[in-house]
Coordinates of C-alpha atoms in Angstrom, one line a residue:
Chain A
M93 CA 15.8 36.2 8.1
S94 CA 13.1 35.3 5.7
E95 CA 10.0 33.5 6.7
I96 CA 9.6 29.9 5.7
L97 CA 6.1 29.5 7.0
R98 CA 3.4 32.0 7.5
T99 CA -0.3 31.7 8.3
E100 CA -2.9 34.4 8.0
K101 CA -6.0 34.3 10.1
L102 CA -6.0 30.5 9.9
T103 CA -9.2 29.2 11.3
R104 CA -10.8 25.8 11.8
D105 CA -14.3 25.1 13.1
F106 CA -15.6 21.7 14.1
G107 CA -19.3 22.4 14.3
A108 CA -19.8 25.1 16.9
L109 CA -16.3 24.6 18.3
R110 CA -13.6 26.9 16.9
A111 CA -10.5 24.8 17.4
V112 CA -8.1 27.3 15.7
N113 CA -9.1 30.9 15.8
E114 CA -7.6 33.4 13.2
V115 CA -4.0 32.4 13.9
D116 CA -1.3 34.6 12.4
F117 CA 1.9 32.7 12.7
G118 CA 5.3 33.1 11.2
V119 CA 8.6 31.0 11.4
S120 CA 11.9 32.2 10.1
K121 CA 14.3 29.8 8.2
G122 CA 16.6 27.8 10.5
E123 CA 14.5 28.6 13.6
V124 CA 13.5 26.0 16.3
R125 CA 10.0 27.0 17.3
S126 CA 7.9 25.3 19.9
L127 CA 4.2 25.5 20.1
I128 CA 2.8 25.1 23.6
G129 CA -0.7 25.3 25.1
S130 CA -3.0 23.2 27.3
N131 CA -4.7 20.1 26.0
G132 CA -7.3 21.1 23.5
A133 CA -5.6 24.4 22.7
G134 CA -5.6 23.5 19.0
K135 CA -1.9 22.8 18.6
S136 CA -2.1 19.5 16.7
T137 CA -5.0 20.9 14.7
F138 CA -2.9 23.8 13.8
L139 CA -0.1 21.6 12.4
D140 CA -2.8 19.6 10.6
L141 CA -4.1 22.7 9.0
V142 CA -0.6 23.8 7.9
I143 CA 0.0 20.6 6.0
N144 CA -3.6 20.3 5.0
K145 CA -4.3 17.1 6.7
T146 CA -7.3 19.0 8.0
R147 CA -8.8 21.6 5.6
P148 CA -9.0 25.1 7.1
T149 CA -12.4 26.8 7.4
S150 CA -10.7 30.0 6.4
G151 CA -7.4 31.7 6.3
K152 CA -4.2 31.2 4.3
V153 CA -1.0 29.2 4.7
Y154 CA 2.2 30.3 2.9
F155 CA 5.3 28.2 2.6
N156 CA 8.4 29.9 1.3
G157 CA 6.2 32.7 0.2
E158 CA 3.9 30.4 -1.9
D159 CA 0.2 30.1 -1.0
I160 CA -0.3 26.4 -0.2
T161 CA -3.8 26.7 1.3
G162 CA -5.9 23.7 0.1
V163 CA -2.9 22.0 -1.7
A164 CA -2.9 18.2 -1.4
P165 CA -0.7 17.0 1.5
H166 CA 1.6 14.9 -0.7
L167 CA 2.3 18.0 -2.8
I168 CA 3.0 20.1 0.3
V169 CA 5.5 17.5 1.4
R170 CA 7.2 17.6 -2.0
K171 CA 7.6 21.3 -1.6
G172 CA 9.7 20.6 1.5
M173 CA 7.5 20.2 4.6
G174 CA 7.8 17.1 6.8
R175 CA 5.4 15.9 9.5
C176 CA 5.9 13.6 12.5
F177 CA 2.8 12.5 14.3
Q178 CA 2.0 12.3 18.0
I179 CA 1.4 8.5 17.6
S180 CA 4.3 7.2 15.5
K181 CA 3.3 6.4 11.9
F182 CA 5.4 3.9 10.0
F183 CA 5.2 0.6 8.2
P184 CA 5.0 -1.9 11.1
D185 CA 5.6 -5.2 9.2
L186 CA 8.4 -3.9 7.1
S187 CA 12.0 -3.8 8.3
V188 CA 13.5 -0.7 9.7
A189 CA 15.7 -0.3 6.6
E190 CA 12.7 -0.8 4.3
N191 CA 10.7 1.9 6.2
I192 CA 13.4 4.4 5.5
Q193 CA 14.0 3.1 1.9
I194 CA 10.4 4.0 0.9
P195 CA 10.7 7.8 1.1
C196 CA 14.2 7.5 -0.4
I197 CA 12.8 5.6 -3.4
H198 CA 10.3 8.3 -3.9
K199 CA 12.8 11.1 -3.5
D200 CA 15.1 9.4 -6.1
G201 CA 12.2 9.3 -8.6
L202 CA 11.9 5.5 -8.5
T203 CA 8.3 5.2 -7.3
Y204 CA 7.0 3.8 -10.6
K205 CA 10.1 1.7 -11.6
M206 CA 8.8 -1.8 -12.0
L207 CA 11.6 -3.7 -13.7
R208 CA 14.6 -2.9 -11.5
P209 CA 15.3 -4.6 -8.2
A210 CA 14.4 -2.7 -5.0
Y211 CA 17.2 -4.5 -3.1
G212 CA 20.1 -2.1 -2.6
Q213 CA 18.3 1.0 -3.8
C214 CA 19.2 4.1 -1.8
R215 CA 21.5 2.0 0.4
E216 CA 23.9 4.8 1.4
E217 CA 21.1 7.2 2.3
V218 CA 19.3 4.6 4.3
E219 CA 22.4 3.6 6.2
H220 CA 23.3 7.2 6.8
L221 CA 19.8 8.0 8.2
M222 CA 19.8 4.9 10.4
E223 CA 23.2 5.8 11.8
A224 CA 22.1 9.4 12.3
V225 CA 19.1 8.6 14.4
G226 CA 20.8 5.6 16.1
I227 CA 18.7 2.6 14.9
A228 CA 21.3 1.0 12.6
D229 CA 21.6 -2.1 14.8
Y230 CA 17.9 -2.9 14.1
R231 CA 18.0 -2.5 10.3
D232 CA 16.4 -5.9 9.7
R233 CA 13.9 -5.9 12.5
P234 CA 10.2 -5.3 11.7
A235 CA 9.5 -1.7 12.7
G236 CA 6.5 -2.8 14.8
K237 CA 8.9 -4.7 17.1
L238 CA 11.0 -1.7 18.0
S239 CA 10.8 0.0 21.4
Y240 CA 8.6 3.1 21.5
G241 CA 11.6 5.4 21.7
D242 CA 13.2 3.7 18.7
Q243 CA 9.9 4.0 16.8
R244 CA 10.0 7.7 17.4
R245 CA 13.5 7.8 16.0
L246 CA 12.4 5.7 13.0
E247 CA 9.6 8.2 12.3
I248 CA 12.1 11.1 12.4
A249 CA 14.3 9.2 10.0
I250 CA 11.4 8.5 7.6
T251 CA 10.4 12.2 7.7
L252 CA 14.1 13.3 7.1
A253 CA 14.4 10.9 4.2
A254 CA 12.0 13.1 2.2
H255 CA 14.5 15.9 2.6
P256 CA 12.2 18.5 4.2
D257 CA 13.2 22.1 4.8
L258 CA 10.6 22.5 7.6
L259 CA 10.0 19.8 10.1
L260 CA 6.7 19.7 12.0
L261 CA 6.9 17.5 15.1
D262 CA 3.9 16.7 17.2
E263 CA 5.1 15.9 20.8
P264 CA 8.2 14.1 19.7
T265 CA 9.0 13.0 23.3
S266 CA 5.6 11.8 24.3
G267 CA 5.5 8.3 25.7
V268 CA 9.2 8.0 26.2
A269 CA 11.2 8.3 29.5
R270 CA 12.4 11.8 30.3
K271 CA 16.0 11.0 29.7
E272 CA 15.2 9.6 26.3
G273 CA 13.0 12.6 25.6
Y274 CA 16.0 14.8 26.0
M275 CA 18.1 12.6 23.8
L276 CA 15.4 12.7 21.1
M277 CA 15.2 16.4 21.2
E278 CA 19.0 16.7 21.2
L279 CA 19.0 14.5 18.1
V280 CA 16.3 16.6 16.4
V281 CA 18.0 19.9 17.1
N282 CA 21.5 18.6 16.1
L283 CA 20.1 17.2 12.8
A284 CA 18.2 20.4 12.2
K285 CA 21.4 22.4 12.6
E286 CA 23.4 20.0 10.5
R287 CA 20.9 20.0 7.6
G288 CA 19.8 23.7 8.0
L289 CA 16.2 22.7 8.8
T290 CA 13.5 24.8 10.4
V291 CA 11.7 23.0 13.2
V292 CA 8.2 23.6 14.7
F293 CA 7.4 21.3 17.6
I294 CA 4.6 20.8 20.0
E295 CA 5.7 19.8 23.5
H296 CA 4.3 19.6 27.0
D297 CA 7.6 19.2 28.8
M298 CA 8.5 22.8 29.7
D299 CA 12.2 22.0 30.5
I300 CA 12.5 20.7 26.9
V301 CA 10.6 23.7 25.5
F302 CA 12.8 26.3 27.3
N303 CA 16.0 24.4 26.6
Y304 CA 15.6 23.8 22.9
S305 CA 13.4 26.5 21.5
D306 CA 14.7 29.7 19.8
T307 CA 11.2 31.1 20.0
I308 CA 8.0 29.9 21.7
S309 CA 4.4 30.4 20.6
V310 CA 1.5 29.9 22.9
L311 CA -2.0 28.8 21.9
H312 CA -4.9 29.1 24.2
Y313 CA -8.4 28.0 23.2
G314 CA -7.4 28.2 19.5
R315 CA -5.9 31.7 19.8
L316 CA -2.3 32.6 19.5
I317 CA -1.8 34.6 22.7
A318 CA 2.0 35.1 22.6
T319 CA 5.2 34.6 20.6
G320 CA 8.7 35.4 21.8
A321 CA 12.0 34.2 23.1
P322 CA 11.8 31.7 26.1
Q323 CA 12.6 34.4 28.7
V324 CA 9.9 36.7 27.3
I325 CA 7.3 33.9 27.3
K326 CA 8.3 33.0 30.9
E327 CA 7.6 36.6 32.0
N328 CA 4.4 37.1 29.9
A329 CA 1.6 37.6 32.4
E330 CA -1.1 36.3 30.0
V331 CA 0.8 33.1 29.4
Q332 CA 1.4 32.7 33.1
E333 CA -2.3 33.0 33.8
A334 CA -3.4 30.8 30.8
Y335 CA -0.9 28.0 30.8
L336 CA 2.3 28.1 32.7
G337 CA 1.0 28.9 36.2
G338 CA 3.5 27.5 38.6
M339 CA 5.2 25.3 36.1
V340 CA 8.2 27.4 35.5
Chain B
M97 CA 19.2 -4.5 4.4
T98 CA 16.9 -2.4 2.3
S99 CA 14.1 -4.6 1.0
K100 CA 14.5 -8.3 0.6
P101 CA 17.3 -9.5 -1.8
F102 CA 16.6 -11.0 -5.1
R103 CA 16.6 -14.8 -4.3
Y104 CA 16.2 -15.3 -8.0
R105 CA 18.3 -18.5 -8.1
K106 CA 16.0 -20.3 -5.7
D107 CA 12.9 -18.9 -7.4
L108 CA 14.3 -19.8 -10.8
I109 CA 14.8 -23.4 -9.7
I110 CA 11.3 -23.5 -8.3
G111 CA 10.0 -22.2 -11.6
I112 CA 12.0 -24.8 -13.6
V113 CA 10.8 -27.6 -11.3
I114 CA 7.1 -26.4 -11.8
I115 CA 7.6 -26.5 -15.6
A116 CA 9.2 -29.9 -15.5
V117 CA 6.5 -31.3 -13.2
F118 CA 3.8 -30.0 -15.6
L119 CA 5.5 -31.5 -18.6
L120 CA 6.2 -34.8 -16.9
L121 CA 2.6 -35.2 -15.7
S122 CA 1.3 -34.3 -19.2
F123 CA 3.5 -36.9 -20.8
F124 CA 3.2 -39.7 -18.3
I125 CA -0.4 -39.4 -17.3
P126 CA -2.6 -39.2 -20.4
G127 CA -5.6 -36.9 -20.4
T128 CA -4.2 -34.5 -17.8
S129 CA -3.0 -31.7 -20.2
F130 CA -6.4 -29.9 -20.1
L131 CA -6.5 -29.9 -16.3
L132 CA -2.8 -28.9 -16.1
A133 CA -3.4 -26.0 -18.5
R134 CA -6.3 -24.8 -16.4
I135 CA -4.3 -25.0 -13.3
L136 CA -1.5 -22.9 -14.9
I137 CA -4.0 -20.3 -16.1
M138 CA -5.5 -20.1 -12.6
M139 CA -2.0 -19.8 -11.1
L140 CA -1.5 -16.7 -13.3
F141 CA -4.9 -15.3 -12.3
A142 CA -4.3 -15.8 -8.6
T143 CA -0.8 -14.3 -8.7
G144 CA -2.3 -11.3 -10.6
V145 CA -5.0 -10.9 -8.0
N146 CA -2.4 -11.1 -5.3
I147 CA -0.6 -8.0 -6.5
M148 CA -3.7 -6.1 -5.4
F149 CA -4.8 -8.3 -2.5
G150 CA -1.7 -9.6 -0.7
Y151 CA 0.9 -7.0 -1.7
G152 CA -1.4 -3.9 -2.0
G153 CA -3.8 -4.9 0.8
M154 CA -6.9 -4.2 -1.3
I155 CA -9.8 -6.6 -1.1
A156 CA -10.5 -7.2 -4.7
F157 CA -13.8 -9.0 -4.5
G158 CA -14.5 -8.3 -8.2
N159 CA -11.3 -9.5 -9.9
A160 CA -13.3 -11.8 -12.2
I161 CA -14.3 -8.8 -14.2
F162 CA -10.7 -8.5 -15.5
L163 CA -10.5 -12.2 -16.4
G164 CA -14.0 -12.0 -18.0
F165 CA -13.1 -8.8 -19.8
G166 CA -9.9 -10.3 -21.3
S167 CA -11.7 -13.4 -22.5
Y168 CA -14.8 -11.6 -23.9
S169 CA -12.7 -8.9 -25.6
F170 CA -10.4 -11.5 -27.2
I171 CA -13.2 -13.6 -28.5
L172 CA -15.2 -10.7 -29.7
L173 CA -12.2 -9.2 -31.6
L174 CA -11.6 -12.5 -33.2
S175 CA -15.2 -13.6 -34.0
K176 CA -17.1 -10.4 -34.6
A177 CA -14.4 -7.9 -35.6
G178 CA -12.4 -10.4 -37.6
I179 CA -9.1 -8.9 -36.4
P180 CA -5.9 -11.1 -37.0
Y181 CA -4.9 -13.4 -34.2
A182 CA -1.8 -11.6 -32.9
A183 CA -3.4 -8.2 -33.3
A184 CA -6.4 -9.4 -31.3
I185 CA -4.2 -10.5 -28.4
L186 CA -2.3 -7.2 -28.4
L187 CA -5.5 -5.2 -28.7
T188 CA -7.0 -7.2 -25.8
L189 CA -4.1 -6.3 -23.7
V190 CA -4.4 -2.6 -24.4
M191 CA -8.1 -2.7 -23.8
T192 CA -7.7 -4.6 -20.5
M193 CA -5.3 -1.9 -19.3
I194 CA -7.7 0.8 -20.2
F195 CA -10.6 -1.1 -18.7
S196 CA -8.6 -1.7 -15.5
F197 CA -7.8 2.0 -15.3
L198 CA -11.5 2.9 -15.6
I199 CA -12.4 0.4 -12.9
A200 CA -9.6 1.9 -10.7
L201 CA -11.1 5.4 -11.2
L202 CA -14.4 4.1 -10.0
V203 CA -13.4 1.9 -7.0
L204 CA -10.8 4.2 -5.6
R205 CA -13.4 6.7 -4.5
V206 CA -13.8 4.6 -1.3
Q207 CA -11.5 2.5 0.9
A208 CA -11.0 -0.8 2.6
L209 CA -14.1 -3.0 3.0
T210 CA -16.3 -0.6 1.1
L211 CA -13.9 -0.7 -1.8
G212 CA -14.3 -4.5 -1.8
M213 CA -18.1 -4.2 -1.8
L214 CA -18.0 -1.6 -4.6
F215 CA -15.7 -4.0 -6.6
M216 CA -18.3 -6.8 -6.0
G217 CA -21.1 -4.5 -7.1
L218 CA -19.3 -3.9 -10.3
N219 CA -18.7 -7.6 -10.7
L220 CA -22.4 -8.3 -10.3
L221 CA -23.2 -5.6 -12.8
V222 CA -20.8 -6.9 -15.4
Y223 CA -22.0 -10.5 -14.8
N224 CA -25.6 -9.4 -15.5
L225 CA -24.5 -7.6 -18.6
G226 CA -23.0 -10.9 -19.7
N227 CA -26.3 -12.6 -19.0
Y228 CA -28.5 -10.2 -21.0
V229 CA -26.5 -8.3 -23.6
P230 CA -27.0 -10.1 -27.0
L231 CA -23.5 -9.2 -28.2
L232 CA -22.1 -11.1 -25.2
G233 CA -24.2 -14.2 -25.9
R234 CA -27.0 -13.6 -23.5
G235 CA -25.9 -15.9 -20.7
V236 CA -24.8 -18.7 -23.1
G237 CA -21.6 -17.0 -24.0
I238 CA -19.7 -17.0 -27.3
S239 CA -18.2 -20.3 -28.5
Y240 CA -15.3 -19.8 -30.8
A241 CA -12.3 -22.0 -31.5
S242 CA -9.6 -19.6 -30.5
R243 CA -6.5 -21.7 -29.8
P244 CA -3.5 -20.8 -31.8
S245 CA -3.1 -23.0 -35.0
F246 CA 0.1 -24.6 -33.6
A247 CA -1.5 -25.6 -30.3
L248 CA -4.8 -27.2 -31.2
D249 CA -4.4 -30.4 -29.1
D250 CA -4.3 -30.2 -25.3
R251 CA -0.7 -31.1 -24.9
S252 CA 0.7 -28.5 -27.3
F253 CA -1.7 -26.0 -25.8
L254 CA -0.3 -26.8 -22.4
I255 CA 3.2 -26.1 -23.7
F256 CA 2.0 -22.8 -25.2
T257 CA 0.3 -21.9 -21.9
L258 CA 3.5 -22.8 -20.0
V259 CA 5.5 -20.4 -22.2
I260 CA 3.1 -17.5 -21.8
V261 CA 2.6 -18.1 -18.1
A262 CA 6.3 -18.4 -17.6
V263 CA 6.9 -15.0 -19.3
C264 CA 4.1 -13.4 -17.2
F265 CA 5.6 -14.9 -14.0
V266 CA 9.1 -13.5 -14.8
L267 CA 7.5 -10.1 -15.3
M268 CA 5.5 -10.3 -12.1
Y269 CA 8.5 -11.5 -10.2
K270 CA 10.4 -8.5 -11.3
I271 CA 7.5 -6.2 -10.5
L272 CA 7.1 -7.8 -7.1
H273 CA 10.8 -7.2 -6.2
S274 CA 10.9 -3.6 -7.6
P275 CA 10.8 -0.2 -6.0
F276 CA 7.2 0.1 -7.1
N277 CA 6.3 -3.0 -5.0
Q278 CA 8.0 -1.4 -1.9
I279 CA 5.6 1.5 -2.4
I280 CA 2.7 -0.9 -2.8
K281 CA 3.6 -2.6 0.4
G282 CA 3.7 0.8 2.1
I283 CA 0.1 1.4 1.0
R284 CA -0.9 -1.9 2.6
E285 CA 1.0 -1.0 5.8
N286 CA 0.2 2.6 6.3
E287 CA -1.2 4.7 3.5
M288 CA -1.3 7.9 5.4
R289 CA 2.4 7.7 6.2
L290 CA 3.1 7.4 2.4
T291 CA 1.1 10.5 1.8
F292 CA 3.3 12.3 4.3
V293 CA 6.5 11.4 2.6
G294 CA 5.1 13.0 -0.6
I295 CA 3.6 10.0 -2.5
N296 CA 0.4 10.3 -4.4
T297 CA -1.1 7.1 -3.1
K298 CA -4.1 7.2 -5.4
Q299 CA -2.0 7.3 -8.4
V300 CA 0.1 4.3 -7.2
K301 CA -3.1 2.4 -6.4
R302 CA -4.5 3.1 -9.9
L303 CA -1.3 1.7 -11.5
M304 CA -1.4 -1.3 -9.1
I305 CA -5.0 -2.1 -10.3
V306 CA -3.9 -1.7 -13.9
V307 CA -1.0 -4.1 -13.5
S308 CA -3.0 -6.6 -11.6
G309 CA -6.0 -6.3 -14.0
T310 CA -3.7 -6.8 -17.0
F311 CA -2.3 -10.1 -15.7
C312 CA -5.8 -11.3 -14.8
G313 CA -6.9 -10.2 -18.3
I314 CA -4.1 -12.3 -19.9
S315 CA -5.3 -15.3 -17.9
G316 CA -8.8 -14.6 -19.3
V317 CA -7.4 -14.7 -22.9
L318 CA -5.7 -18.0 -22.1
Y319 CA -8.9 -19.3 -20.5
S320 CA -11.0 -18.5 -23.5
M321 CA -8.4 -20.3 -25.7
L322 CA -8.5 -23.3 -23.4
N323 CA -12.3 -23.5 -23.4
S324 CA -12.8 -22.3 -27.0
G325 CA -15.0 -19.3 -26.1
A326 CA -16.0 -16.7 -23.6
Y327 CA -18.7 -17.7 -21.2
V328 CA -20.6 -15.8 -18.5
T329 CA -19.3 -18.1 -15.7
Y330 CA -15.9 -16.3 -16.2
L331 CA -17.6 -13.2 -14.9
D332 CA -19.2 -14.9 -11.9
T333 CA -18.4 -13.5 -8.4
D334 CA -17.6 -17.1 -7.6
I335 CA -14.4 -16.7 -9.6
S336 CA -13.5 -13.5 -7.8
I337 CA -14.0 -15.2 -4.4
Q338 CA -12.0 -18.2 -5.5
G339 CA -9.2 -15.8 -6.6
L340 CA -8.9 -14.4 -3.1
A341 CA -9.3 -17.9 -1.6
M342 CA -6.3 -19.1 -3.7
C343 CA -4.1 -16.3 -2.3
L344 CA -5.2 -17.0 1.3
L345 CA -4.8 -20.7 1.0
G346 CA -1.3 -20.6 -0.5
G347 CA 0.0 -17.6 1.3
M348 CA -0.8 -14.0 0.3
F349 CA 2.5 -12.5 1.4
T350 CA 4.5 -14.9 -0.8
F351 CA 5.2 -15.0 -4.5
W352 CA 4.5 -18.7 -5.0
G353 CA 1.6 -19.0 -2.4
P354 CA -1.2 -18.0 -4.8
S355 CA 0.0 -20.6 -7.3
I356 CA -0.2 -23.3 -4.7
G357 CA -3.7 -22.1 -3.7
A358 CA -4.7 -22.1 -7.4
A359 CA -3.5 -25.6 -8.0
V360 CA -5.3 -27.0 -4.9
I361 CA -8.6 -25.2 -5.6
T362 CA -8.6 -25.9 -9.3
F363 CA -7.9 -29.6 -8.6
I364 CA -10.8 -29.7 -6.1
N365 CA -13.1 -27.9 -8.6
V366 CA -12.2 -30.1 -11.6
Y367 CA -11.2 -33.5 -10.2
I368 CA -13.2 -33.8 -7.0
G369 CA -16.0 -31.8 -8.6
G370 CA -16.2 -34.6 -11.3
M371 CA -16.7 -37.2 -8.6
T372 CA -19.1 -35.4 -6.2
I373 CA -21.4 -32.4 -6.2
Y374 CA -20.2 -31.7 -2.7
H375 CA -16.7 -30.5 -3.7
R376 CA -17.5 -27.0 -2.5
F377 CA -18.1 -28.4 1.0
I378 CA -14.5 -29.7 1.0
L379 CA -13.3 -26.3 -0.3
G380 CA -15.3 -24.5 2.4
I381 CA -13.8 -26.6 5.2
I382 CA -10.3 -26.1 3.9
L383 CA -10.8 -22.3 3.8
I384 CA -12.3 -22.1 7.3
L385 CA -9.4 -24.2 8.7
V386 CA -6.9 -21.9 6.9
I387 CA -8.4 -18.7 8.2
Y388 CA -8.5 -20.0 11.8
F389 CA -5.3 -21.9 12.1
F390 CA -2.8 -20.7 9.6
P391 CA -3.9 -17.3 8.1
G392 CA -0.4 -17.0 6.5
G393 CA -1.4 -19.8 4.2
V394 CA 0.6 -22.9 3.3
L395 CA 3.8 -21.0 2.6
G396 CA 3.4 -18.5 5.4
Y397 CA 2.8 -21.2 8.1
G398 CA 4.8 -20.6 11.3
N399 CA 6.8 -17.6 10.1
E400 CA 6.3 -13.9 10.2
D401 CA 3.9 -13.9 7.2
E402 CA 1.4 -15.6 9.5
V403 CA 1.6 -12.7 12.0
S404 CA 1.3 -10.2 9.1
A405 CA -1.7 -12.1 7.7
R406 CA -3.5 -12.0 11.1
K407 CA -2.9 -8.3 11.3
F408 CA -4.0 -7.8 7.7
I409 CA -7.3 -9.6 8.3
K410 CA -7.8 -7.7 11.5
K411 CA -7.1 -4.4 9.7
L412 CA -9.6 -5.2 6.9
I413 CA -12.4 -6.0 9.2
P414 CA -11.6 -4.0 12.4
S415 CA -13.5 -4.6 15.6
G416 CA -15.5 -1.7 17.1
K417 CA -12.8 -1.1 19.8
E418 CA -10.0 -0.6 17.2
K419 CA -12.2 1.8 15.2
K420 CA -12.7 3.8 18.4
D421 CA -9.0 3.9 19.1
E422 CA -8.3 5.3 15.7

């Protein structure tokens, strides 16, 4: 299967600290890939480099074979990459429906339309996404008043509304109860399958990682030390020593 | 549902009532037409400012430059360039749009409070140009009878102003209920999230400043007609601050709020200002009370707009702790 995302010697220095160290990383279309590593391993920074939220010190990023290194984040998103953050980012004072309507408005080319009413625009898509992530009952509630788990669902819906081909998720289950974490991951994986998405997610819960990943990559002090199927990673001695220890 | 519905019937009735009240006051209380026209112009100015401030979340400390630019351009085109009346109005509109775009290019290099300061710096710069440049009247301004020939007396000028302001309000109402406004509100709420759904936020903000600046510019044209000339006081930072104060006082997250603020503040400036030199004292006290006790403004009092306004003020001037958390 062809690669949707590839990085070549991707590196980021923060002063004397090398947060991401010459990472060569590739993800095939339709794959669910998890990125694991201890705190400070460079996982979030790596995702930031991929979408150019943080500019790489050196190295290249290719998306669908196209070099996107240094391309502005909003242009990368338009090419089909979506990003969810570790701390949910949404529009807190707008209603749930409005939160999802915004990316839909953009996707439909209505961003600069000033003389037509916003009310009712993209209604079907918004309803569909709210139903899909399970927050349709809260459509008129300000997003800031949702529970944390529902805010995570909302962020996933906002990201999906931009119709990405590749979804980058930074700890999608952090801050939610274990059971809800599983439900969220189940939701993401099902939506990904339904829409033919590729998913790269960062996760600390090893049960979730081994249950939902097709492939796992392990970062350690900014270096990519292993990539492989869950069973291969479990048995990898270097990974065992660096990260997993007695966790599995 | 997705975005708030067009409550145009309710707003249409409010608009008609406002027009009726202005006309009735003008006919039954002699000598009020001039004050009423000034209030209308300030209502247009404040609502224009609020596109940037309340909806877009941008502290536009220097919005007087748009009002001043509109009035100076119009008067200069009429008095120095000798351009026909209607053409001067149209050309002023185009020039204000271009000027607003250039200002947008300058101020959008920074964000939040620093953007407000940069705006104010530009305002001071332009104010001083008005004070020293001979073409702009060196601080005295340019007197020129610029009212339309069919609206020379105060009452007919009030009716003319009512028509122009009503058209502008219809346009602003449409803009502030459009998909573009949803994106603008997104900028106020979380600009980074907008970037990560694929929106070029800088471009949206540029357009927002152009739209806001253009309506402020139209209010400047009307203001120069009302006062028969362009004067340096139009460029004063005091006007900019009053523009923001009007939004805060009336309710910056509402369509009619800035108009209420404009009416109150203009009334204090003109009517109470005519009785005592301490009218600013009254204005100051009112603003302090508003900020402390109902930051959502008159129309936002006790509803969700008040909560939003508190958050908005907090976001503009974050405490050290919040900055650290970021």
